Amino acid sequence: MTRTLAAEAAKHVGKTILVRGWLHKKRLLGGLNFIVIRDRSGLIQVVIKDEQEVEKLRGLQIGTVLSVNGQVKKEPRAVGGAELHDPKFEIEVEVSDEPPVEIDKPLSHKPENLDTLFDNRAIGLRNLNEQSIFKIQAEVEESISRYLKSQDFIKFNSPKLLPGATEGGAEVFRLDYFGKEATLAQSAQFYKQIMVGVYERVFEINPTYRAEPSATTRHMTEFITIDAEIGFVDLDELLDLLSNLVNSVVDAVWQKYEPELKDWNATKPVLSAKLPALTMADIHKKYSQATGEDTTKELDLIPKEERWICDYAAKNLGSEAVYVTEWPVADAKFYHKLYNDRPKLAERFDLLFRGVEIATGSMREHRYDKLVKQLKEKTGASPDDAGFKYFLQAFKYGLPPHGGFGMGLERLTEQLIGLNNVKEATLFPRDINRLAP
RNA sequence: GGGGCUGUGGAGCAGCGGAGUGCUCGUCUCCCUGUCACGGAGAAGGUCGCGGGUUCAAGUCCCGUCAGCCCCGCCA
């Protein structure tokens, strides 16, 4: 007999079907007994009266893999409107150990319990609420791909093992590479720019690695970045594209997973079609005036400012996401393009969403001579270093004006759902204290 | 790296100087024919993170240490 999924059972009322899955819940009442089976489609309840069949289940723990033949009965009292009667069980994988966490009710996401949550991740993820986080995340990823492809982007993959030299800023992981030193990619930056010379519009969704000793609710040592790069654009077009992308992702995810999002008490983000943009100087000024704390000397936004300006934008600009533009050159990377008329400012932006930075982007310096000059000034490195040489080659042989952005998949998921820690939106988080599971 | 907070059966918590570490969930046994956070009766399961100290008496107070979390810094 071919397998029928739990969610499809209601279509087979009166017929005998085969369901395969995991024992999710046992309620043995005596003469009348219920169990719930979980498969990839969801849950189905089985009603057991036959004592011999009940005996097969005795001693088996949640997680037991089993298959069951049973007759589908329409039953409004059961989840999904149908349940299985007169079941015959076959135990496929017997589980006799009690699971370390209960998976049939919500798991604790309190900060002090996250350690337990992650230590038991392999089992805890079977919880339907945990599952929903990563279904939502999968749709975030899918909808990003769909939107970018609809705009003529080509998806590609860049290498994550790189020769020593780096773009500066974050610390990188160093590792032995057959006697030479290699690093783990801190971004897809150089490769996506190189690919602009090939396809004009490219993106990838892959892991990136940072060896920062950060212990916060926003940072991990490994995370997934959506890296996009676009040729023949200016800053306004770039900001518009990202605005449209974010709006389209929010719509897609809410359309597909509204019940799951509401289970997490999520609210649909209020976003303007064109996300509002405020300059760094303006935000410092507004924040300093509102709070009395002077941040006008800061290069970047401090975390409190990020939260404050998001509140401000939600209340005054009709958007829970807001761009920060016009970054001081002192905080710019060597590949950032500076404003022609204001060389103290870079054409860089961050996108803040619900108090957290979810994306960063910029126009890139595409003129070879200027780029080499900025490289030398900013990093002190030689253009002949293996880490820069091939990147620069792309410019020497013609890259158009271009720009792009990197967006954190886990941070976006976290903020869409309303979680408090980016690790909760990560299947198997990696941070300064955790390397397993 | 700096500051703060927290470590108590498998999970989540209470106890904060004094009788026998208590509760909820889970597990096991028994009862239960519509449960769905089932209900009822009983049972098992603890080096109270670890090491010192104070005290007649220490999960409880002090010191150290380890682990985790939160904030700051770094960073995205």
Coordinates of C-alpha atoms (C1' of nucleotides) in Angstrom, one line a residue:
Chain A
M1 CA 0.0 0.0 0.0
T2 CA 1.3 3.5 -0.8
R3 CA 1.8 6.0 1.9
T4 CA -0.7 8.7 2.6
L5 CA 0.3 11.9 4.4
A6 CA -1.4 12.9 7.6
A7 CA -2.8 16.1 6.1
E8 CA -4.2 14.2 3.1
A9 CA -6.1 11.7 5.2
A10 CA -9.4 13.7 5.1
K11 CA -9.5 13.1 1.3
H12 CA -9.8 9.3 1.9
V13 CA -12.8 9.0 4.2
G14 CA -14.0 5.4 4.4
K15 CA -10.8 4.0 2.9
T16 CA -8.0 2.2 4.6
I17 CA -4.7 4.1 4.3
L18 CA -1.1 3.7 5.3
V19 CA 0.4 6.5 7.4
R20 CA 4.1 6.5 8.4
G21 CA 5.6 8.9 10.9
W22 CA 6.7 9.5 14.4
L23 CA 4.7 8.9 17.6
H24 CA 4.0 12.5 18.7
K25 CA 1.6 12.1 21.6
K26 CA 0.1 9.2 23.5
R27 CA -3.1 9.3 25.5
L28 CA -4.0 5.8 26.7
L29 CA -7.3 6.1 28.4
G30 CA -8.1 2.5 28.8
G31 CA -10.8 1.1 26.6
L32 CA -10.5 4.0 24.2
N33 CA -7.0 5.3 23.4
F34 CA -5.6 8.0 21.2
I35 CA -2.2 8.6 19.7
V36 CA -1.1 11.4 17.5
I37 CA 1.3 10.7 14.6
R38 CA 3.5 13.3 13.1
D39 CA 4.8 13.3 9.5
R40 CA 6.1 16.0 7.2
S41 CA 2.6 17.3 6.5
G42 CA 1.4 17.6 10.1
L43 CA -0.4 15.5 12.6
I44 CA -3.1 12.9 12.5
Q45 CA -5.0 11.3 15.4
V46 CA -5.4 7.5 15.6
V47 CA -8.1 5.9 17.8
I48 CA -7.2 2.5 19.2
K49 CA -9.7 0.1 20.9
D50 CA -8.0 -3.2 20.2
E51 CA -6.1 -4.2 23.3
Q52 CA -3.4 -6.0 21.3
E53 CA -2.6 -2.9 19.3
V54 CA -2.4 -0.8 22.5
E55 CA 0.1 -3.4 23.9
K56 CA 2.3 -2.8 20.9
L57 CA 2.6 0.9 22.0
R58 CA 3.3 0.3 25.6
G59 CA 6.7 1.3 26.7
L60 CA 7.4 3.2 23.5
Q61 CA 8.4 6.8 23.8
I62 CA 7.6 9.9 21.8
G63 CA 9.8 9.8 18.7
T64 CA 9.1 6.1 17.9
V65 CA 8.9 5.6 14.2
L66 CA 5.9 3.6 13.2
S67 CA 3.5 2.9 10.3
V68 CA -0.1 2.3 10.7
N69 CA -2.9 0.9 8.5
G70 CA -6.3 2.3 9.5
Q71 CA -9.7 3.3 8.2
V72 CA -10.3 7.0 7.7
K73 CA -13.3 8.4 9.6
K74 CA -14.6 11.8 9.3
E75 CA -14.4 13.3 12.7
P76 CA -14.9 17.0 13.5
R77 CA -13.5 16.5 17.0
A78 CA -10.1 15.5 15.6
V79 CA -7.4 17.8 14.3
G80 CA -7.7 18.0 10.5
G81 CA -11.3 16.7 10.6
A82 CA -10.4 13.1 10.2
E83 CA -8.8 10.3 12.2
L84 CA -7.8 6.7 11.8
H85 CA -9.8 3.8 13.2
D86 CA -9.1 0.1 13.7
P87 CA -5.4 0.6 13.3
K88 CA -2.8 -2.1 12.8
F89 CA 0.6 -0.8 13.9
E90 CA 4.1 -1.8 12.8
I91 CA 6.9 -0.4 14.8
E92 CA 9.7 0.7 12.5
V93 CA 12.1 2.2 15.0
E94 CA 11.6 1.5 18.6
V95 CA 12.4 4.4 21.0
S96 CA 12.5 3.4 24.7
D97 CA 14.4 6.4 26.1
E98 CA 12.5 9.4 27.4
P99 CA 13.1 12.5 25.2
P100 CA 15.2 15.2 26.9
V101 CA 12.6 17.8 26.1
E102 CA 8.8 17.7 25.5
I103 CA 8.1 18.3 21.9
D104 CA 4.3 18.5 22.0
K105 CA 4.1 21.9 23.7
P106 CA 6.0 25.1 23.2
L107 CA 9.6 25.0 24.3
S108 CA 11.0 27.7 26.5
H109 CA 12.7 30.6 24.6
K110 CA 13.6 32.5 27.8
P111 CA 17.2 33.7 27.4
E112 CA 18.4 31.7 30.4
N113 CA 17.0 28.5 28.8
L114 CA 18.5 28.9 25.3
D115 CA 21.4 26.8 26.3
T116 CA 19.1 23.8 27.0
L117 CA 17.1 24.6 23.8
F118 CA 20.3 24.3 21.7
D119 CA 21.8 21.4 23.6
N120 CA 18.7 19.4 22.7
R121 CA 18.3 20.9 19.3
A122 CA 18.2 17.6 17.4
I123 CA 15.0 16.7 19.3
G124 CA 13.5 20.1 20.0
L125 CA 13.3 21.0 16.4
R126 CA 10.6 18.3 16.0
N127 CA 8.4 20.6 18.0
L128 CA 5.9 22.1 15.6
N129 CA 6.5 25.6 16.9
E130 CA 10.3 25.3 16.3
Q131 CA 9.6 23.8 12.9
S132 CA 7.5 26.8 11.9
I133 CA 10.5 29.2 12.5
F134 CA 12.5 27.4 9.8
K135 CA 9.6 26.9 7.5
I136 CA 9.1 30.7 7.6
Q137 CA 12.9 31.1 7.1
A138 CA 12.8 28.8 4.1
E139 CA 10.0 31.0 2.6
V140 CA 12.0 34.1 3.3
E141 CA 14.9 32.6 1.4
E142 CA 12.6 31.4 -1.4
S143 CA 10.8 34.6 -1.8
I144 CA 14.1 36.6 -1.9
S145 CA 15.3 34.2 -4.7
R146 CA 12.0 34.6 -6.5
Y147 CA 12.0 38.3 -6.4
L148 CA 15.6 38.8 -7.4
K149 CA 15.2 36.3 -10.3
S150 CA 12.1 38.2 -11.4
Q151 CA 14.4 41.2 -11.7
D152 CA 16.9 39.3 -13.9
F153 CA 19.4 38.3 -11.3
I154 CA 21.5 35.2 -11.7
K155 CA 22.1 33.1 -8.5
F156 CA 25.7 32.0 -8.0
N157 CA 27.9 30.5 -5.3
S158 CA 31.3 31.9 -4.3
P159 CA 34.1 30.1 -2.5
K160 CA 34.2 30.3 1.3
L161 CA 37.9 29.3 1.6
L162 CA 40.0 32.3 0.7
P163 CA 43.7 33.3 0.6
G164 CA 44.8 35.5 3.5
A165 CA 44.0 39.1 2.6
T166 CA 40.7 40.5 3.7
E167 CA 38.5 43.5 3.1
G168 CA 39.1 44.8 6.6
G169 CA 36.8 45.4 9.5
A170 CA 35.8 42.1 11.0
E171 CA 38.2 39.5 12.3
V172 CA 38.4 36.4 10.1
F173 CA 39.0 32.7 11.0
R174 CA 42.4 31.5 9.9
L175 CA 43.1 27.8 9.2
D176 CA 45.9 25.6 7.9
Y177 CA 45.5 25.0 4.2
F178 CA 48.2 22.4 3.3
G179 CA 50.8 24.4 5.0
K180 CA 49.6 27.7 3.8
E181 CA 47.2 30.0 5.7
A182 CA 43.6 30.3 4.4
T183 CA 40.7 32.2 5.8
L184 CA 37.0 31.6 5.9
A185 CA 35.1 34.1 3.9
Q186 CA 33.8 37.1 5.9
S187 CA 31.6 37.9 3.0
A188 CA 31.0 37.2 -0.7
Q189 CA 32.0 40.8 -1.4
F190 CA 34.8 40.4 -3.9
Y191 CA 33.2 37.6 -5.8
K192 CA 29.8 39.2 -6.3
Q193 CA 31.5 42.3 -7.6
I194 CA 33.6 40.2 -10.0
M195 CA 30.3 38.6 -11.1
V196 CA 28.8 42.0 -12.0
G197 CA 31.3 41.9 -14.9
V198 CA 29.8 38.7 -16.0
Y199 CA 26.0 38.8 -15.5
E200 CA 25.4 42.5 -14.3
R201 CA 22.9 41.3 -11.6
V202 CA 23.9 38.5 -9.3
F203 CA 23.1 37.2 -5.9
E204 CA 23.9 34.3 -3.5
I205 CA 22.6 33.0 -0.3
N206 CA 25.3 31.3 1.6
P207 CA 27.1 31.2 5.0
T208 CA 29.7 33.7 6.1
Y209 CA 32.1 33.6 8.9
R210 CA 33.3 36.2 11.4
A211 CA 35.8 35.6 14.2
E212 CA 34.5 38.5 16.3
P213 CA 34.4 37.7 20.1
S214 CA 30.9 39.2 20.2
A215 CA 28.5 37.9 22.8
T216 CA 25.2 39.6 21.9
T217 CA 21.7 38.6 20.8
R218 CA 22.6 39.8 17.3
H219 CA 25.9 38.1 16.5
M220 CA 27.1 34.7 15.5
T221 CA 30.3 33.4 14.1
E222 CA 28.5 31.7 11.2
F223 CA 25.4 33.1 9.6
I224 CA 23.6 33.1 6.2
T225 CA 23.9 36.2 4.1
I226 CA 21.9 37.2 1.1
D227 CA 24.5 38.9 -1.1
A228 CA 23.3 40.9 -4.1
E229 CA 25.2 43.0 -6.5
I230 CA 23.9 45.1 -9.4
G231 CA 25.6 46.8 -12.3
F232 CA 24.5 50.0 -14.0
V233 CA 22.7 51.4 -11.0
D234 CA 22.9 54.5 -8.7
L235 CA 22.3 54.7 -5.0
D236 CA 18.6 55.6 -5.3
E237 CA 17.9 52.7 -7.6
L238 CA 19.7 50.4 -5.2
L239 CA 17.6 51.6 -2.3
D240 CA 14.4 51.2 -4.4
L241 CA 15.3 47.7 -5.3
L242 CA 15.9 46.7 -1.7
S243 CA 12.7 48.4 -0.6
N244 CA 10.8 46.4 -3.2
L245 CA 12.6 43.2 -2.2
V246 CA 11.7 43.6 1.5
N247 CA 8.1 44.5 0.8
S248 CA 7.8 41.5 -1.5
V249 CA 9.3 39.1 1.1
V250 CA 7.0 40.3 3.9
D251 CA 4.0 39.9 1.6
A252 CA 5.0 36.4 0.5
V253 CA 5.8 35.2 4.0
W254 CA 2.6 36.5 5.5
Q255 CA 0.6 35.1 2.7
K256 CA 2.0 31.6 3.2
Y257 CA 2.5 31.4 6.9
E258 CA 0.1 33.8 8.6
P259 CA -1.2 31.2 11.1
E260 CA 2.3 30.2 12.1
L261 CA 3.4 33.8 12.5
K262 CA 0.4 34.6 14.6
D263 CA 1.3 31.6 16.8
W264 CA 4.4 33.5 17.6
N265 CA 2.4 36.7 18.2
A266 CA 4.0 38.3 15.2
T267 CA 2.4 41.3 13.6
K268 CA 2.7 42.0 9.9
P269 CA 5.4 44.7 9.5
V270 CA 4.2 48.2 8.4
L271 CA 6.4 49.2 5.5
S272 CA 6.2 52.1 3.1
A273 CA 6.6 51.1 -0.6
K274 CA 9.8 53.2 -0.7
L275 CA 11.5 52.7 2.7
P276 CA 12.4 56.0 4.4
A277 CA 16.0 57.1 4.4
L278 CA 17.7 59.3 7.1
T279 CA 21.3 60.4 7.1
M280 CA 23.6 59.3 9.8
A281 CA 24.1 62.9 10.9
D282 CA 20.4 63.5 11.0
I283 CA 19.8 60.4 13.2
H284 CA 22.6 61.4 15.6
K285 CA 21.0 64.9 15.8
K286 CA 17.5 63.6 16.4
Y287 CA 18.6 61.1 19.0
S288 CA 20.8 63.5 20.8
Q289 CA 18.0 66.1 21.0
A290 CA 15.4 63.5 22.1
T291 CA 17.5 61.8 24.8
G292 CA 20.1 64.3 25.8
E293 CA 22.8 61.7 25.1
D294 CA 25.3 63.2 22.6
T295 CA 26.1 60.7 19.9
T296 CA 27.1 63.3 17.2
K297 CA 30.8 62.2 17.5
E298 CA 30.0 58.5 16.8
L299 CA 31.0 57.1 13.5
D300 CA 28.3 54.4 13.6
L301 CA 25.0 54.2 15.3
I302 CA 25.1 52.8 18.8
P303 CA 22.6 49.9 19.5
K304 CA 20.3 52.2 21.5
E305 CA 20.1 54.6 18.6
E306 CA 19.2 51.7 16.2
R307 CA 16.3 50.8 18.4
W308 CA 15.3 54.5 18.9
I309 CA 15.3 55.4 15.2
C310 CA 13.2 52.4 14.3
D311 CA 10.6 53.5 16.9
Y312 CA 10.8 57.0 15.4
A313 CA 10.3 55.7 11.9
A314 CA 7.4 53.5 12.9
K315 CA 5.7 56.4 14.6
N316 CA 6.5 59.3 12.2
L317 CA 7.5 57.8 8.9
G318 CA 5.0 55.0 8.5
S319 CA 7.6 52.3 8.3
E320 CA 9.2 49.7 10.6
A321 CA 12.2 49.6 8.4
V322 CA 14.4 52.6 7.7
Y323 CA 17.7 53.3 5.8
V324 CA 20.6 55.0 7.4
T325 CA 22.6 56.9 4.7
E326 CA 25.7 59.1 4.3
W327 CA 28.3 57.3 6.3
P328 CA 31.5 59.0 7.4
V329 CA 34.5 57.9 5.3
A330 CA 36.3 56.9 8.4
D331 CA 33.9 54.1 8.8
A332 CA 33.9 53.1 5.1
K333 CA 35.6 50.1 3.5
F334 CA 38.1 50.6 0.8
Y335 CA 35.7 49.5 -1.9
H336 CA 32.9 51.9 -0.9
K337 CA 32.3 54.8 -3.3
L338 CA 32.6 58.3 -1.8
Y339 CA 30.3 61.1 -2.8
N340 CA 32.0 63.0 -5.7
D341 CA 31.0 66.3 -4.1
R342 CA 31.5 65.3 -0.5
P343 CA 34.5 63.1 -0.2
K344 CA 34.1 62.8 3.6
L345 CA 31.0 60.7 3.1
A346 CA 30.5 57.3 1.6
E347 CA 27.6 56.2 -0.5
R348 CA 26.8 53.5 2.0
F349 CA 23.7 52.6 3.8
D350 CA 22.3 50.3 6.5
L351 CA 18.8 49.0 6.6
L352 CA 17.4 48.9 10.1
F353 CA 14.3 46.8 10.9
R354 CA 12.5 46.7 14.2
G355 CA 15.6 47.9 16.0
V356 CA 18.2 45.7 14.4
E357 CA 20.4 46.1 11.4
I358 CA 19.3 43.6 8.8
A359 CA 21.2 44.8 5.7
T360 CA 24.2 46.9 4.8
G361 CA 25.1 48.1 1.3
S362 CA 26.8 50.7 -0.8
M363 CA 27.8 51.9 -4.2
R364 CA 31.2 50.6 -5.0
E365 CA 34.2 52.5 -6.3
H366 CA 34.3 51.1 -9.8
R367 CA 37.2 53.1 -11.2
Y368 CA 40.4 51.0 -11.1
D369 CA 42.9 53.8 -10.2
K370 CA 40.7 55.2 -7.4
L371 CA 40.0 51.8 -6.1
V372 CA 43.7 50.9 -5.9
K373 CA 44.4 54.2 -4.2
Q374 CA 41.6 53.6 -1.6
L375 CA 42.9 50.0 -1.0
K376 CA 46.4 51.2 -0.3
E377 CA 45.1 54.1 2.0
K378 CA 42.5 52.1 3.9
T379 CA 44.2 48.7 4.3
G380 CA 47.9 49.3 3.6
A381 CA 47.8 46.2 1.6
S382 CA 49.4 45.6 -1.8
P383 CA 47.2 45.3 -4.9
D384 CA 49.3 42.3 -5.7
D385 CA 48.3 40.3 -2.7
A386 CA 46.5 37.1 -3.7
G387 CA 43.4 38.2 -1.9
F388 CA 43.1 41.4 -3.9
K389 CA 44.8 40.7 -7.2
Y390 CA 42.0 38.8 -8.9
F391 CA 39.4 41.2 -7.5
L392 CA 41.2 44.1 -9.0
Q393 CA 41.6 42.3 -12.3
A394 CA 37.9 42.6 -12.8
F395 CA 38.1 46.3 -12.5
K396 CA 41.1 46.7 -14.8
Y397 CA 39.1 45.1 -17.5
G398 CA 36.0 47.0 -17.0
L399 CA 33.3 47.0 -14.3
P400 CA 30.4 49.4 -14.7
P401 CA 29.1 51.6 -11.9
H402 CA 27.6 49.2 -9.5
G403 CA 26.4 48.6 -5.9
G404 CA 24.9 46.0 -3.8
F405 CA 23.9 44.8 -0.3
G406 CA 24.3 42.0 2.1
M407 CA 21.3 41.0 4.2
G408 CA 21.3 38.7 7.2
L409 CA 18.8 35.8 6.8
E410 CA 18.6 34.9 10.5
R411 CA 18.2 38.5 11.6
L412 CA 15.5 39.1 9.1
T413 CA 13.7 35.9 10.2
E414 CA 14.1 36.8 13.9
Q415 CA 12.6 40.2 13.4
L416 CA 9.7 39.0 11.2
I417 CA 8.7 36.5 13.9
G418 CA 9.5 38.8 16.8
L419 CA 12.2 36.6 18.4
N420 CA 14.6 38.1 20.8
N421 CA 17.8 36.4 19.8
V422 CA 19.2 35.8 16.3
K423 CA 20.2 32.3 17.5
E424 CA 16.6 31.3 17.9
A425 CA 16.2 31.8 14.2
T426 CA 19.3 29.6 13.5
L427 CA 19.0 25.8 13.3
F428 CA 22.4 25.1 14.8
P429 CA 23.8 28.4 16.0
R430 CA 27.5 29.0 16.2
D431 CA 28.9 31.6 18.5
I432 CA 31.9 32.3 20.7
N433 CA 30.7 29.7 23.2
R434 CA 29.0 27.1 21.0
L435 CA 30.3 24.9 18.3
A436 CA 27.9 22.0 18.6
P437 CA 25.5 20.5 17.8
Chain B
rG1 C1' 37.7 42.4 26.8
rG2 C1' 34.3 45.3 30.9
rG3 C1' 29.8 45.3 33.9
rG4 C1' 25.4 42.8 35.7
rC5 C1' 22.3 38.4 36.4
rU6 C1' 21.5 33.0 36.8
rG7 C1' 23.1 27.7 38.0
rU8 C1' 18.1 23.1 42.6
rG9 C1' 15.5 15.3 39.7
rG10 C1' 14.8 14.6 32.2
rA11 C1' 12.2 20.0 31.2
rG12 C1' 10.2 24.6 33.5
rC13 C1' 10.2 26.8 38.3
rA14 C1' 9.7 27.7 44.0
rG15 C1' 12.6 27.6 48.5
rC16 C1' 17.2 32.8 50.1
rG17 C1' 20.1 30.9 57.6
rG18 C1' 16.6 26.5 61.0
rA19 C1' 11.7 20.3 60.8
rG20 C1' 12.0 15.6 55.8
rU21 C1' 14.6 20.3 49.2
rG22 C1' 8.6 21.7 47.4
rC23 C1' 5.5 22.6 42.8
rU24 C1' 4.1 21.9 37.4
rC25 C1' 5.2 18.9 33.1
rG26 C1' 7.5 14.4 31.6
rU27 C1' 8.6 8.9 33.0
rC28 C1' 6.7 4.1 35.3
rU29 C1' 2.4 1.0 37.6
rC30 C1' -3.0 0.8 38.2
rC31 C1' -8.2 2.8 37.0
rC32 C1' -10.9 5.3 33.0
rU33 C1' -14.9 4.4 25.7
rG34 C1' -14.0 11.0 22.9
rU35 C1' -9.1 12.4 24.8
rC36 C1' -6.8 16.6 22.4
rA37 C1' -2.1 20.8 28.2
rC38 C1' -7.3 14.4 29.4
rG39 C1' -8.7 13.1 34.5
rG40 C1' -7.9 10.0 39.1
rA41 C1' -4.7 6.9 42.6
rG42 C1' 0.3 5.5 43.6
rA43 C1' 5.8 5.2 42.5
rA44 C1' 10.7 6.1 40.8
rG45 C1' 14.1 9.9 39.8
rG46 C1' 18.5 15.2 43.4
rU47 C1' 26.7 15.0 44.8
rC48 C1' 20.9 22.0 45.3
rG49 C1' 27.4 23.6 39.0
rC50 C1' 32.3 22.7 41.5
rG51 C1' 36.0 24.1 45.6
rG52 C1' 37.0 26.6 50.0
rG53 C1' 35.2 29.7 54.2
rU54 C1' 31.6 31.8 58.1
rU55 C1' 28.1 29.5 61.6
rC56 C1' 25.5 25.4 66.7
rA57 C1' 23.3 25.0 61.7
rA58 C1' 24.4 26.6 54.5
rG59 C1' 20.5 25.5 48.0
rU60 C1' 20.3 29.8 51.3
rC61 C1' 25.6 34.2 53.6
rC62 C1' 31.0 35.2 52.0
rC63 C1' 35.4 34.2 48.7
rG64 C1' 37.2 31.6 44.5
rU65 C1' 36.2 28.8 40.2
rC66 C1' 33.5 26.8 35.9
rA67 C1' 29.2 27.3 32.7
rG68 C1' 25.3 30.0 30.6
rC69 C1' 22.5 34.5 29.8
rC70 C1' 21.8 40.0 29.3
rC71 C1' 24.0 44.8 28.4
rC72 C1' 28.3 47.5 26.7
rG73 C1' 32.7 47.1 23.5
rC74 C1' 34.3 44.8 18.9
rC75 C1' 31.3 43.8 14.7
rA76 C1' 27.2 42.8 10.6

